Amino acid sequence: MAEDRRTVDSDRPFTEALRVREGFGLSDLDPRSTPAFTGRKADGKAALLEHDDELSSLQEQLYAASVGGDSRRRVLLIVQGMDTSGKGGIMRHVVGRVDPQGVQITAFKKPTEEELRHPFLWRIRKRLPEPGKIGVFDRSHYEDVLVVRVHDLVPQQEWSSRYATINDFEQELVEDGITVIKVMLHISAAEQKERLGKRLDRPDKHWKFNPGDIDERENWSDYQEAYQAALERCNIDAAPWFVVPADRKWYARLAVQQLLLEHLRALDLRWPVATFDVEEQKARLART
Amino acid sequence: MAEDRRTVDSDRPFTEALRVREGFGLSDLDPRSTPAFTGRKADGKAALLEHDDELSSLQEQLYAASVGGDSRRRVLLIVQGMDTSGKGGIMRHVVGRVDPQGVQITAFKKPTEEELRHPFLWRIRKRLPEPGKIGVFDRSHYEDVLVVRVHDLVPQQEWSSRYATINDFEQELVEDGITVIKVMLHISAAEQKERLGKRLDRPDKHWKFNPGDIDERENWSDYQEAYQAALERCNIDAAPWFVVPADRKWYARLAVQQLLLEHLRALDLRWPVATFDVEEQKARLART
């Protein structure tokens, strides 16, 4: 592998390098680092494009297995991160390169009145991917132990019980055939400041800006603490966390694409075998 | 315009050329023709790519207007066509080039038991696009006057009343701020035979094939008649039909992209003006 400086010697380099392990500390991870990738920006962008076809093809096989076979396999990619961490860019530049018929994206916003009247997982369950699909969550049930914890939106006793509830829920998903990939995009406070500044500089980006985004910067360390708790307490073997350094957008996109690819390859997908006699159908078609 | 053989002298060439008008006959339209486009396959593919950025940008402005402004504008693209007419290719190669966060695709399959217990528009209403979104229907409520009519799935009295119901429904959508674009992909029986044959030839396409697709070829002329009736009877000014010759996939994709573009341009979208004082927010951000 010495010739190719972009790969490391493993079948699942990004999965191995980004997975949260015992003793992980968010504050120890440099948001500008590029684990499992030694190339630079141009190499990263090229690598992203190079893998488009493989990702599309694996997605089609996943979908085919649900139609032609009777597989209940699905993938759920959960993307979390502070404002401006690049969640939208992941949707557009990674998920957006896959056939949209095979993907279900849900952006979870502030819960509605109706959603608040139900248990916090109610609205999540409604958006789980169908068999054969890649479901993508832009924010998720983790907001219920992040913003909710930082702002005490429910009593501590309630939010603190949610970590165990989430673990049980995700275990259940995995047992039902869902490959759960949980990604946190990790940016620095300084990078966020720069990105918010760019939104203010450009009139065509003003609609993305909300003055409340600046207020939230005062709670930066509380959010980091809440993320650290979620990463530690909801890191079950069946659905571990991956923390992606995200100050470099090109790296974050490549890393999420590679995490998806490595998980899809591991499913060992095959084209379903025809349930009809191919020659007989060819003969029938010829007679029409 | 003499220099550019790919455009015709109008602001909305595809809209004008493909719109169903008084006296339209489906059987008079050559499925291999390429209205409003005099180029060939390579030109068509190039034109499709050339317009990606504009389509993306208009979609983002539509979305921004719903977030930053309070616009309820939405677009609904309805795609109908016989099996193998290329609906999936439209989803992938036209709709799939837009930011997936701004698009909601729904593929309407055979109705479920629950759906059958409700009026035929019930499942349709549930999938209408939210403000700012481009909704795309792969099949639609028109199946309720197509397959239902061909196979007498409900009494004639019932399906024949649906044309008026559909007209009222679509009029209501338009009055609610939805730009409705109805497209029929028009292929020939010979082209369908060839496309089904290709699915049978390739083991990686077998999952897309269903022996029932061949049975349905016996009803080809009944389907053409049912389409003709829908095109004539549900062609209201607020939501007219467009018939896209679709024996050439590259043309059908270009035509649907151009129909989308022409309709989006006509909305005269603008970036929403900031509802906050930009300089004040810059100063606040600088202090964090």
XYZ file of C-alpha atoms in Angstrom:
576
model
C 0.000 0.000 0.000
C 3.078 2.211 0.104
C 2.296 3.616 -3.343
C -1.163 4.810 -2.436
C -0.960 7.442 0.237
C -4.726 7.752 0.393
C -5.533 4.382 1.859
C -4.542 2.592 5.022
C -3.998 -1.100 5.423
C -7.443 -2.313 6.470
C -10.749 -3.320 4.935
C -12.591 -0.751 6.980
C -10.110 2.079 7.559
C -12.619 4.847 8.272
C -14.780 2.635 10.453
C -11.715 1.685 12.482
C -10.254 5.176 12.691
C -13.411 7.108 13.537
C -15.188 4.744 15.883
C -15.652 5.944 19.448
C -13.789 3.664 21.852
C -13.404 3.347 25.607
C -11.869 6.523 26.994
C -12.697 8.694 23.981
C -12.646 12.422 24.683
C -14.203 14.834 22.211
C -11.855 17.621 23.312
C -8.848 15.438 22.414
C -9.862 15.146 18.742
C -8.533 17.846 16.421
C -11.419 19.021 14.176
C -8.879 19.742 11.423
C -7.402 16.246 11.422
C -8.086 13.731 8.635
C -7.979 10.203 10.132
C -7.467 7.310 7.698
C -6.633 9.722 4.886
C -3.201 11.157 4.206
C -4.100 13.050 1.035
C -4.951 16.733 0.738
C -8.066 18.595 -0.394
C -7.769 17.859 -4.117
C -7.102 14.176 -3.410
C -10.087 14.055 -1.083
C -12.402 15.586 -3.640
C -11.155 13.176 -6.288
C -11.605 10.199 -3.967
C -15.188 11.266 -3.263
C -16.043 11.311 -6.974
C -14.191 8.069 -7.644
C -16.460 6.191 -5.251
C -19.777 7.520 -6.544
C -20.413 4.556 -8.811
C -19.673 1.968 -6.163
C -21.979 3.682 -3.696
C -24.759 3.859 -6.312
C -24.322 0.261 -7.242
C -24.404 -0.975 -3.630
C -27.501 1.107 -2.974
C -29.200 -0.460 -5.990
C -28.324 -3.942 -4.772
C -29.724 -3.128 -1.340
C -32.951 -1.962 -2.977
C -33.087 -4.913 -5.359
C -32.794 -7.323 -2.446
C -35.988 -5.895 -0.970
C -37.902 -6.082 -4.260
C -36.581 -9.196 -5.949
C -35.737 -11.039 -2.771
C -37.501 -10.607 0.505
C -34.758 -8.913 2.458
C -35.719 -6.515 5.209
C -32.230 -5.005 5.247
C -32.054 -1.233 5.541
C -29.464 1.346 6.440
C -29.988 4.286 8.766
C -27.399 7.051 8.688
C -27.812 9.465 11.593
C -26.000 12.785 11.213
C -25.545 15.044 14.218
C -23.438 18.154 14.712
C -23.478 21.774 15.852
C -24.972 24.466 13.604
C -22.841 24.963 10.450
C -21.037 21.651 11.011
C -21.909 20.648 7.459
C -24.925 18.362 7.797
C -26.542 19.919 4.738
C -23.367 19.402 2.713
C -23.420 15.703 3.598
C -27.001 15.464 2.376
C -26.178 17.223 -0.846
C -22.732 15.956 -1.756
C -22.739 12.423 -0.337
C -26.339 11.255 -0.012
C -27.316 13.351 -3.047
C -25.091 11.277 -5.327
C -27.200 8.185 -4.795
C -30.413 7.444 -6.711
C -33.026 9.503 -4.829
C -35.529 6.659 -5.153
C -33.405 4.624 -2.758
C -32.995 7.286 -0.104
C -35.304 8.770 2.541
C -33.978 11.949 4.153
C -35.657 13.397 7.221
C -34.613 16.695 8.786
C -35.849 16.746 12.371
C -36.674 20.298 13.410
C -37.975 21.656 16.688
C -40.792 19.246 17.625
C -44.345 20.305 16.837
C -47.048 20.522 19.526
C -48.334 17.158 18.406
C -44.900 15.561 18.540
C -44.354 16.927 22.053
C -47.504 15.193 23.241
C -45.951 11.823 22.350
C -42.870 9.995 23.686
C -39.711 11.432 22.114
C -39.149 8.379 19.875
C -42.633 8.599 18.344
C -41.685 10.924 15.503
C -38.440 8.992 14.948
C -40.173 5.637 14.525
C -42.418 7.117 11.867
C -39.406 7.991 9.718
C -37.465 4.735 9.855
C -36.389 3.559 6.383
C -38.415 0.949 4.549
C -36.697 -2.317 3.560
C -34.140 -1.700 0.803
C -33.810 1.987 1.560
C -31.064 4.144 2.986
C -32.695 6.355 5.610
C -30.824 9.511 6.547
C -31.578 11.592 9.627
C -30.421 15.216 9.702
C -30.577 15.515 13.511
C -32.451 12.775 15.329
C -33.545 11.440 18.722
C -30.155 12.613 19.990
C -31.507 16.162 20.081
C -33.570 14.884 23.015
C -30.374 14.494 25.042
C -28.547 17.488 23.471
C -30.563 20.711 23.105
C -33.047 19.335 25.640
C -30.284 18.758 28.195
C -28.481 22.053 27.551
C -31.681 24.075 27.948
C -33.409 21.906 30.566
C -36.436 21.530 28.321
C -37.550 18.588 30.450
C -36.532 17.721 34.041
C -33.076 16.149 34.436
C -34.641 12.917 35.669
C -36.449 12.608 32.382
C -33.594 13.329 29.998
C -31.153 11.243 31.973
C -33.369 8.188 31.537
C -33.315 8.652 27.766
C -29.812 7.274 27.198
C -30.968 3.804 28.215
C -34.173 4.205 26.194
C -32.122 5.109 23.126
C -29.835 2.112 23.594
C -32.804 -0.245 23.764
C -34.362 1.406 20.724
C -31.239 1.153 18.597
C -30.653 -2.448 19.661
C -34.185 -3.195 18.486
C -33.521 -1.522 15.121
C -30.387 -3.559 14.540
C -32.206 -6.782 15.389
C -34.859 -5.805 12.850
C -32.263 -5.683 10.037
C -31.261 -2.039 10.152
C -27.589 -1.130 9.851
C -27.303 1.938 12.069
C -24.443 4.373 11.340
C -24.241 7.255 13.802
C -22.045 10.171 12.811
C -21.155 13.294 14.734
C -19.615 16.074 12.648
C -17.075 17.674 14.976
C -16.212 21.331 14.327
C -14.354 23.896 16.400
C -15.963 27.034 17.803
C -13.567 29.113 15.697
C -14.643 27.350 12.492
C -18.292 27.902 13.355
C -17.597 31.613 13.826
C -16.085 31.767 10.369
C -18.965 29.896 8.761
C -21.613 32.074 10.434
C -19.647 35.122 9.283
C -19.795 33.900 5.692
C -23.566 33.526 5.936
C -23.765 37.148 7.074
C -21.465 38.323 4.275
C -23.566 36.857 1.483
C -27.110 38.099 0.794
C -27.928 34.756 -0.847
C -27.075 33.041 2.451
C -28.955 35.343 4.825
C -31.958 33.041 4.810
C -29.787 30.374 6.434
C -28.861 32.677 9.302
C -30.761 33.025 12.540
C -29.697 35.472 15.281
C -30.376 32.665 17.761
C -27.365 30.837 16.266
C -25.125 33.421 17.945
C -26.910 33.074 21.295
C -26.265 29.357 21.152
C -22.512 29.952 20.908
C -22.599 30.933 24.579
C -23.631 27.369 25.335
C -20.782 25.865 23.303
C -19.116 24.042 26.204
C -22.460 22.768 27.509
C -23.149 21.286 24.096
C -19.718 19.668 23.946
C -20.415 18.130 27.340
C -23.831 16.890 26.223
C -22.268 15.386 23.073
C -19.553 13.719 25.149
C -22.236 12.150 27.368
C -24.239 10.886 24.365
C -21.092 9.481 22.717
C -20.143 7.636 25.904
C -23.515 6.450 27.062
C -25.041 5.476 23.702
C -22.113 3.653 22.169
C -23.477 0.110 22.090
C -21.632 -2.503 20.019
C -24.597 -2.929 17.695
C -24.673 0.814 16.915
C -21.441 2.573 17.809
C -20.705 6.255 17.259
C -18.325 7.673 14.682
C -16.889 11.137 15.254
C -15.823 12.843 12.028
C -13.478 15.847 12.266
C -15.378 18.421 10.218
C -13.441 21.674 10.062
C -12.419 20.538 6.576
C -15.638 20.019 4.667
C -14.017 17.912 1.957
C -12.724 15.469 4.567
C -16.033 15.187 6.412
C -17.834 14.377 3.158
C -15.293 11.776 2.139
C -15.341 10.210 5.606
C -19.126 9.858 5.702
C -19.145 8.430 2.182
C -16.488 5.902 3.167
C -18.364 4.944 6.340
C -21.441 4.275 4.232
C -19.425 2.284 1.702
C -17.642 0.199 4.306
C -20.932 -0.687 5.987
C -22.667 -1.499 2.697
C -19.771 -3.681 1.513
C -19.985 -5.616 4.762
C -23.591 -6.583 3.953
C -22.184 -8.747 1.145
C -25.054 -7.893 -1.188
C -25.889 -9.903 -4.315
C -28.317 -9.413 -7.178
C -31.441 -11.457 -6.427
C -31.939 -14.580 -8.526
C -34.921 -14.475 -10.898
C -38.050 -16.125 -9.503
C -39.252 -16.856 -13.066
C -37.873 -18.895 -15.961
C -35.878 -16.363 -17.985
C -35.969 -18.289 -21.274
C -39.690 -18.876 -20.984
C -40.292 -15.159 -20.448
C -38.075 -14.277 -23.408
C -40.190 -16.581 -25.571
C -43.416 -15.039 -24.260
C -42.107 -11.541 -24.916
C -41.087 -12.490 -28.455
C -44.678 -13.542 -29.190
C -46.129 -10.122 -28.247
C -30.900 32.368 -32.206
C -29.713 31.131 -35.591
C -26.334 30.162 -34.159
C -27.745 27.897 -31.494
C -29.576 25.021 -33.072
C -30.582 23.688 -29.674
C -32.987 26.425 -28.730
C -36.120 27.762 -30.309
C -37.273 31.350 -30.254
C -39.442 31.426 -27.153
C -39.044 31.793 -23.402
C -40.806 28.516 -22.798
C -40.050 26.343 -25.823
C -40.648 22.952 -24.200
C -43.765 24.133 -22.401
C -45.152 25.402 -25.688
C -44.128 22.411 -27.772
C -45.237 19.638 -25.413
C -48.446 21.022 -24.003
C -51.609 19.115 -24.814
C -53.960 21.311 -26.849
C -57.453 21.009 -28.231
C -57.624 18.126 -30.657
C -54.466 16.404 -29.413
C -54.206 12.744 -30.359
C -51.680 10.511 -28.625
C -51.476 8.248 -31.653
C -50.403 11.221 -33.806
C -47.294 11.914 -31.735
C -44.135 10.087 -32.810
C -42.454 8.658 -29.665
C -39.070 9.099 -31.372
C -39.553 12.803 -32.111
C -37.714 15.526 -30.187
C -39.944 18.633 -30.096
C -38.246 21.974 -29.317
C -34.810 20.396 -29.731
C -32.973 19.997 -33.002
C -29.760 18.559 -31.561
C -28.792 14.912 -31.349
C -28.067 12.557 -28.459
C -24.672 14.001 -27.504
C -26.077 17.558 -27.658
C -29.014 16.523 -25.522
C -26.808 14.954 -22.878
C -24.601 18.043 -22.835
C -27.621 20.339 -22.543
C -28.891 18.315 -19.574
C -25.606 18.737 -17.715
C -25.331 22.412 -18.633
C -28.590 23.188 -16.873
C -27.852 21.349 -13.629
C -26.602 24.451 -11.845
C -29.535 26.606 -12.807
C -32.005 23.955 -11.683
C -30.171 23.584 -8.358
C -30.087 27.296 -7.833
C -33.793 27.775 -8.584
C -34.644 24.910 -6.251
C -32.618 26.547 -3.483
C -34.398 29.854 -4.024
C -37.761 28.112 -3.863
C -36.731 26.513 -0.583
C -35.241 29.725 0.790
C -38.490 31.553 0.108
C -40.305 29.140 2.402
C -37.735 29.457 5.214
C -36.590 33.050 5.057
C -39.802 34.431 3.664
C -43.194 32.977 4.274
C -43.938 31.695 0.805
C -46.179 28.660 0.457
C -45.010 28.073 -3.091
C -44.327 24.494 -4.039
C -43.905 22.503 -7.211
C -45.501 19.148 -7.955
C -44.119 17.154 -10.865
C -46.364 14.239 -11.781
C -44.759 11.575 -13.969
C -46.920 8.994 -15.693
C -46.112 6.467 -18.379
C -46.309 2.816 -19.335
C -43.913 0.279 -17.780
C -40.311 0.897 -18.939
C -41.187 4.389 -20.196
C -38.298 5.791 -18.151
C -39.928 7.152 -15.003
C -37.069 5.828 -12.882
C -34.524 7.471 -15.150
C -36.278 10.825 -14.693
C -36.045 10.405 -10.914
C -32.396 9.521 -11.076
C -31.016 11.730 -13.816
C -33.210 14.833 -13.568
C -34.665 15.003 -10.072
C -31.558 13.329 -8.657
C -29.366 16.258 -9.717
C -31.146 18.596 -7.320
C -30.306 18.862 -3.603
C -32.193 15.912 -2.079
C -33.199 18.080 0.882
C -35.439 20.096 -1.436
C -37.172 17.164 -3.090
C -39.861 14.706 -1.980
C -40.281 11.709 -4.269
C -43.220 9.371 -3.867
C -43.633 6.195 -5.909
C -47.284 5.181 -5.808
C -47.595 1.406 -5.997
C -50.662 -0.812 -5.975
C -52.830 0.626 -3.179
C -52.698 -1.102 0.196
C -55.800 -2.470 1.904
C -55.903 0.635 4.063
C -55.583 2.959 1.089
C -58.405 1.149 -0.687
C -60.714 1.823 2.245
C -60.305 5.585 1.660
C -61.264 7.812 -1.294
C -58.667 7.515 -4.066
C -57.173 10.963 -3.367
C -56.532 10.184 0.320
C -53.070 8.718 -0.180
C -52.233 11.440 -2.702
C -53.060 14.307 -0.330
C -50.755 12.819 2.296
C -47.784 13.129 -0.054
C -48.232 16.674 -1.340
C -44.998 18.688 -1.111
C -44.403 21.022 1.819
C -43.860 24.720 1.080
C -40.500 25.283 -0.600
C -40.230 21.709 -1.827
C -40.370 20.062 -5.227
C -42.673 17.087 -4.875
C -42.353 14.367 -7.481
C -44.919 11.638 -8.066
C -43.826 8.457 -9.834
C -47.359 7.422 -10.856
C -50.194 9.252 -9.143
C -53.954 9.626 -8.846
C -54.052 9.108 -12.619
C -53.598 5.389 -12.030
C -57.170 5.567 -10.719
C -58.373 6.361 -14.252
C -55.743 4.237 -16.037
C -55.104 0.750 -14.642
C -58.423 0.981 -12.806
C -60.272 1.742 -16.040
C -58.440 -0.831 -18.140
C -59.091 -3.605 -15.635
C -62.497 -2.451 -14.383
C -61.242 -2.427 -10.813
C -64.213 -0.271 -9.855
C -67.562 0.132 -11.688
C -67.461 2.419 -14.742
C -69.794 4.869 -13.032
C -67.193 5.310 -10.322
C -64.087 5.763 -12.456
C -65.861 7.996 -14.923
C -66.732 10.456 -12.153
C -63.078 10.702 -11.193
C -62.027 12.974 -14.063
C -64.107 15.802 -12.622
C -62.895 15.012 -9.104
C -59.304 15.209 -10.304
C -59.913 18.537 -12.032
C -61.362 20.026 -8.844
C -58.495 18.622 -6.810
C -55.793 20.019 -9.067
C -57.524 23.391 -9.263
C -57.456 23.455 -5.462
C -53.738 22.626 -5.423
C -52.923 25.447 -7.811
C -54.951 27.917 -5.746
C -52.971 26.797 -2.699
C -49.682 27.846 -4.347
C -48.656 24.584 -5.992
C -47.249 24.684 -9.512
C -48.518 21.436 -10.997
C -46.533 19.951 -13.911
C -48.085 16.802 -15.363
C -45.919 14.743 -17.664
C -46.749 11.654 -19.643
C -43.742 9.744 -20.992
C -44.908 8.417 -24.342
C -43.203 5.259 -25.646
C -44.059 2.897 -28.453
C -45.013 -0.741 -27.946
C -41.929 -1.751 -29.956
C -39.626 0.247 -27.694
C -41.191 -1.332 -24.619
C -40.554 -4.780 -26.079
C -36.913 -3.914 -26.532
C -36.560 -2.537 -22.994
C -38.251 -5.566 -21.410
C -35.937 -7.763 -23.473
C -32.908 -5.972 -22.038
C -34.134 -6.587 -18.520
C -34.372 -10.281 -19.329
C -30.899 -10.328 -20.872
C -29.136 -8.928 -17.827
C -29.077 -10.876 -14.535
C -28.540 -7.587 -12.662
C -31.854 -6.344 -14.111
C -33.974 -9.446 -13.456
C -35.260 -7.973 -10.218
C -36.907 -5.200 -12.240
C -38.813 -7.685 -14.377
C -42.229 -9.085 -13.608
C -43.938 -11.664 -15.849
C -47.132 -9.585 -15.425
C -45.434 -6.846 -17.486
C -45.817 -9.073 -20.551
C -49.492 -9.792 -19.800
C -50.108 -6.056 -19.676
C -48.820 -5.674 -23.245
C -52.040 -7.311 -24.406
C -53.877 -4.294 -23.021
C -51.634 -1.802 -24.815
C -54.386 -0.183 -26.884
C -56.751 -0.031 -23.905
C -54.069 1.821 -21.994
C -53.486 4.236 -24.857
C -57.209 4.913 -24.924
C -57.302 5.457 -21.163
C -54.336 7.844 -21.426
C -56.014 9.720 -24.253
C -59.131 10.154 -22.103
C -57.122 11.419 -19.131
C -55.140 13.819 -21.320
C -58.343 15.228 -22.809
C -60.566 15.322 -19.773
C -58.021 16.485 -17.168
C -56.300 19.211 -19.136
C -57.420 22.275 -17.183
C -55.662 25.593 -17.815
C -54.316 25.693 -14.264
C -52.712 22.270 -14.668
C -52.314 21.209 -18.293
C -50.728 17.988 -19.502
C -47.377 17.689 -21.246
C -46.714 14.648 -23.397
C -43.013 13.863 -23.781
C -41.935 11.530 -26.588
C -39.849 9.005 -24.672
C -38.456 6.403 -27.042
C -35.207 8.354 -26.776
C -34.309 8.420 -23.108
C -31.887 11.320 -23.463
C -34.618 13.487 -24.967
C -37.229 12.604 -22.345
C -34.812 13.538 -19.555
C -33.869 16.815 -21.170
C -37.516 17.669 -21.855
C -38.619 17.054 -18.257
C -35.661 19.052 -16.946
C -36.549 21.933 -19.254
C -40.221 21.801 -18.254
C -39.159 22.068 -14.611
C -36.776 24.918 -15.409
C -39.301 26.860 -17.457
C -41.896 26.596 -14.700
C -39.415 27.544 -11.955
C -38.127 30.548 -13.922
C -41.710 31.750 -14.313
C -42.064 31.927 -10.518
C -39.623 34.860 -10.624
C -37.923 33.762 -7.400
C -35.675 36.068 -5.353
C -33.454 35.511 -2.337
C -35.430 36.562 0.749
C -34.346 39.814 2.396
C -32.829 39.449 5.892
C -35.300 39.992 8.720
C -32.428 41.047 11.016
C -29.881 43.871 10.961
C -26.882 42.322 9.219
C -24.270 44.735 10.613
C -25.594 44.332 14.136
C -25.347 40.547 13.842
C -21.805 40.796 12.476
C -20.852 42.873 15.519
C -22.494 40.376 17.867
C -20.712 37.468 16.181
C -17.368 39.277 16.454
C -17.794 39.518 20.216
C -18.220 35.738 20.659
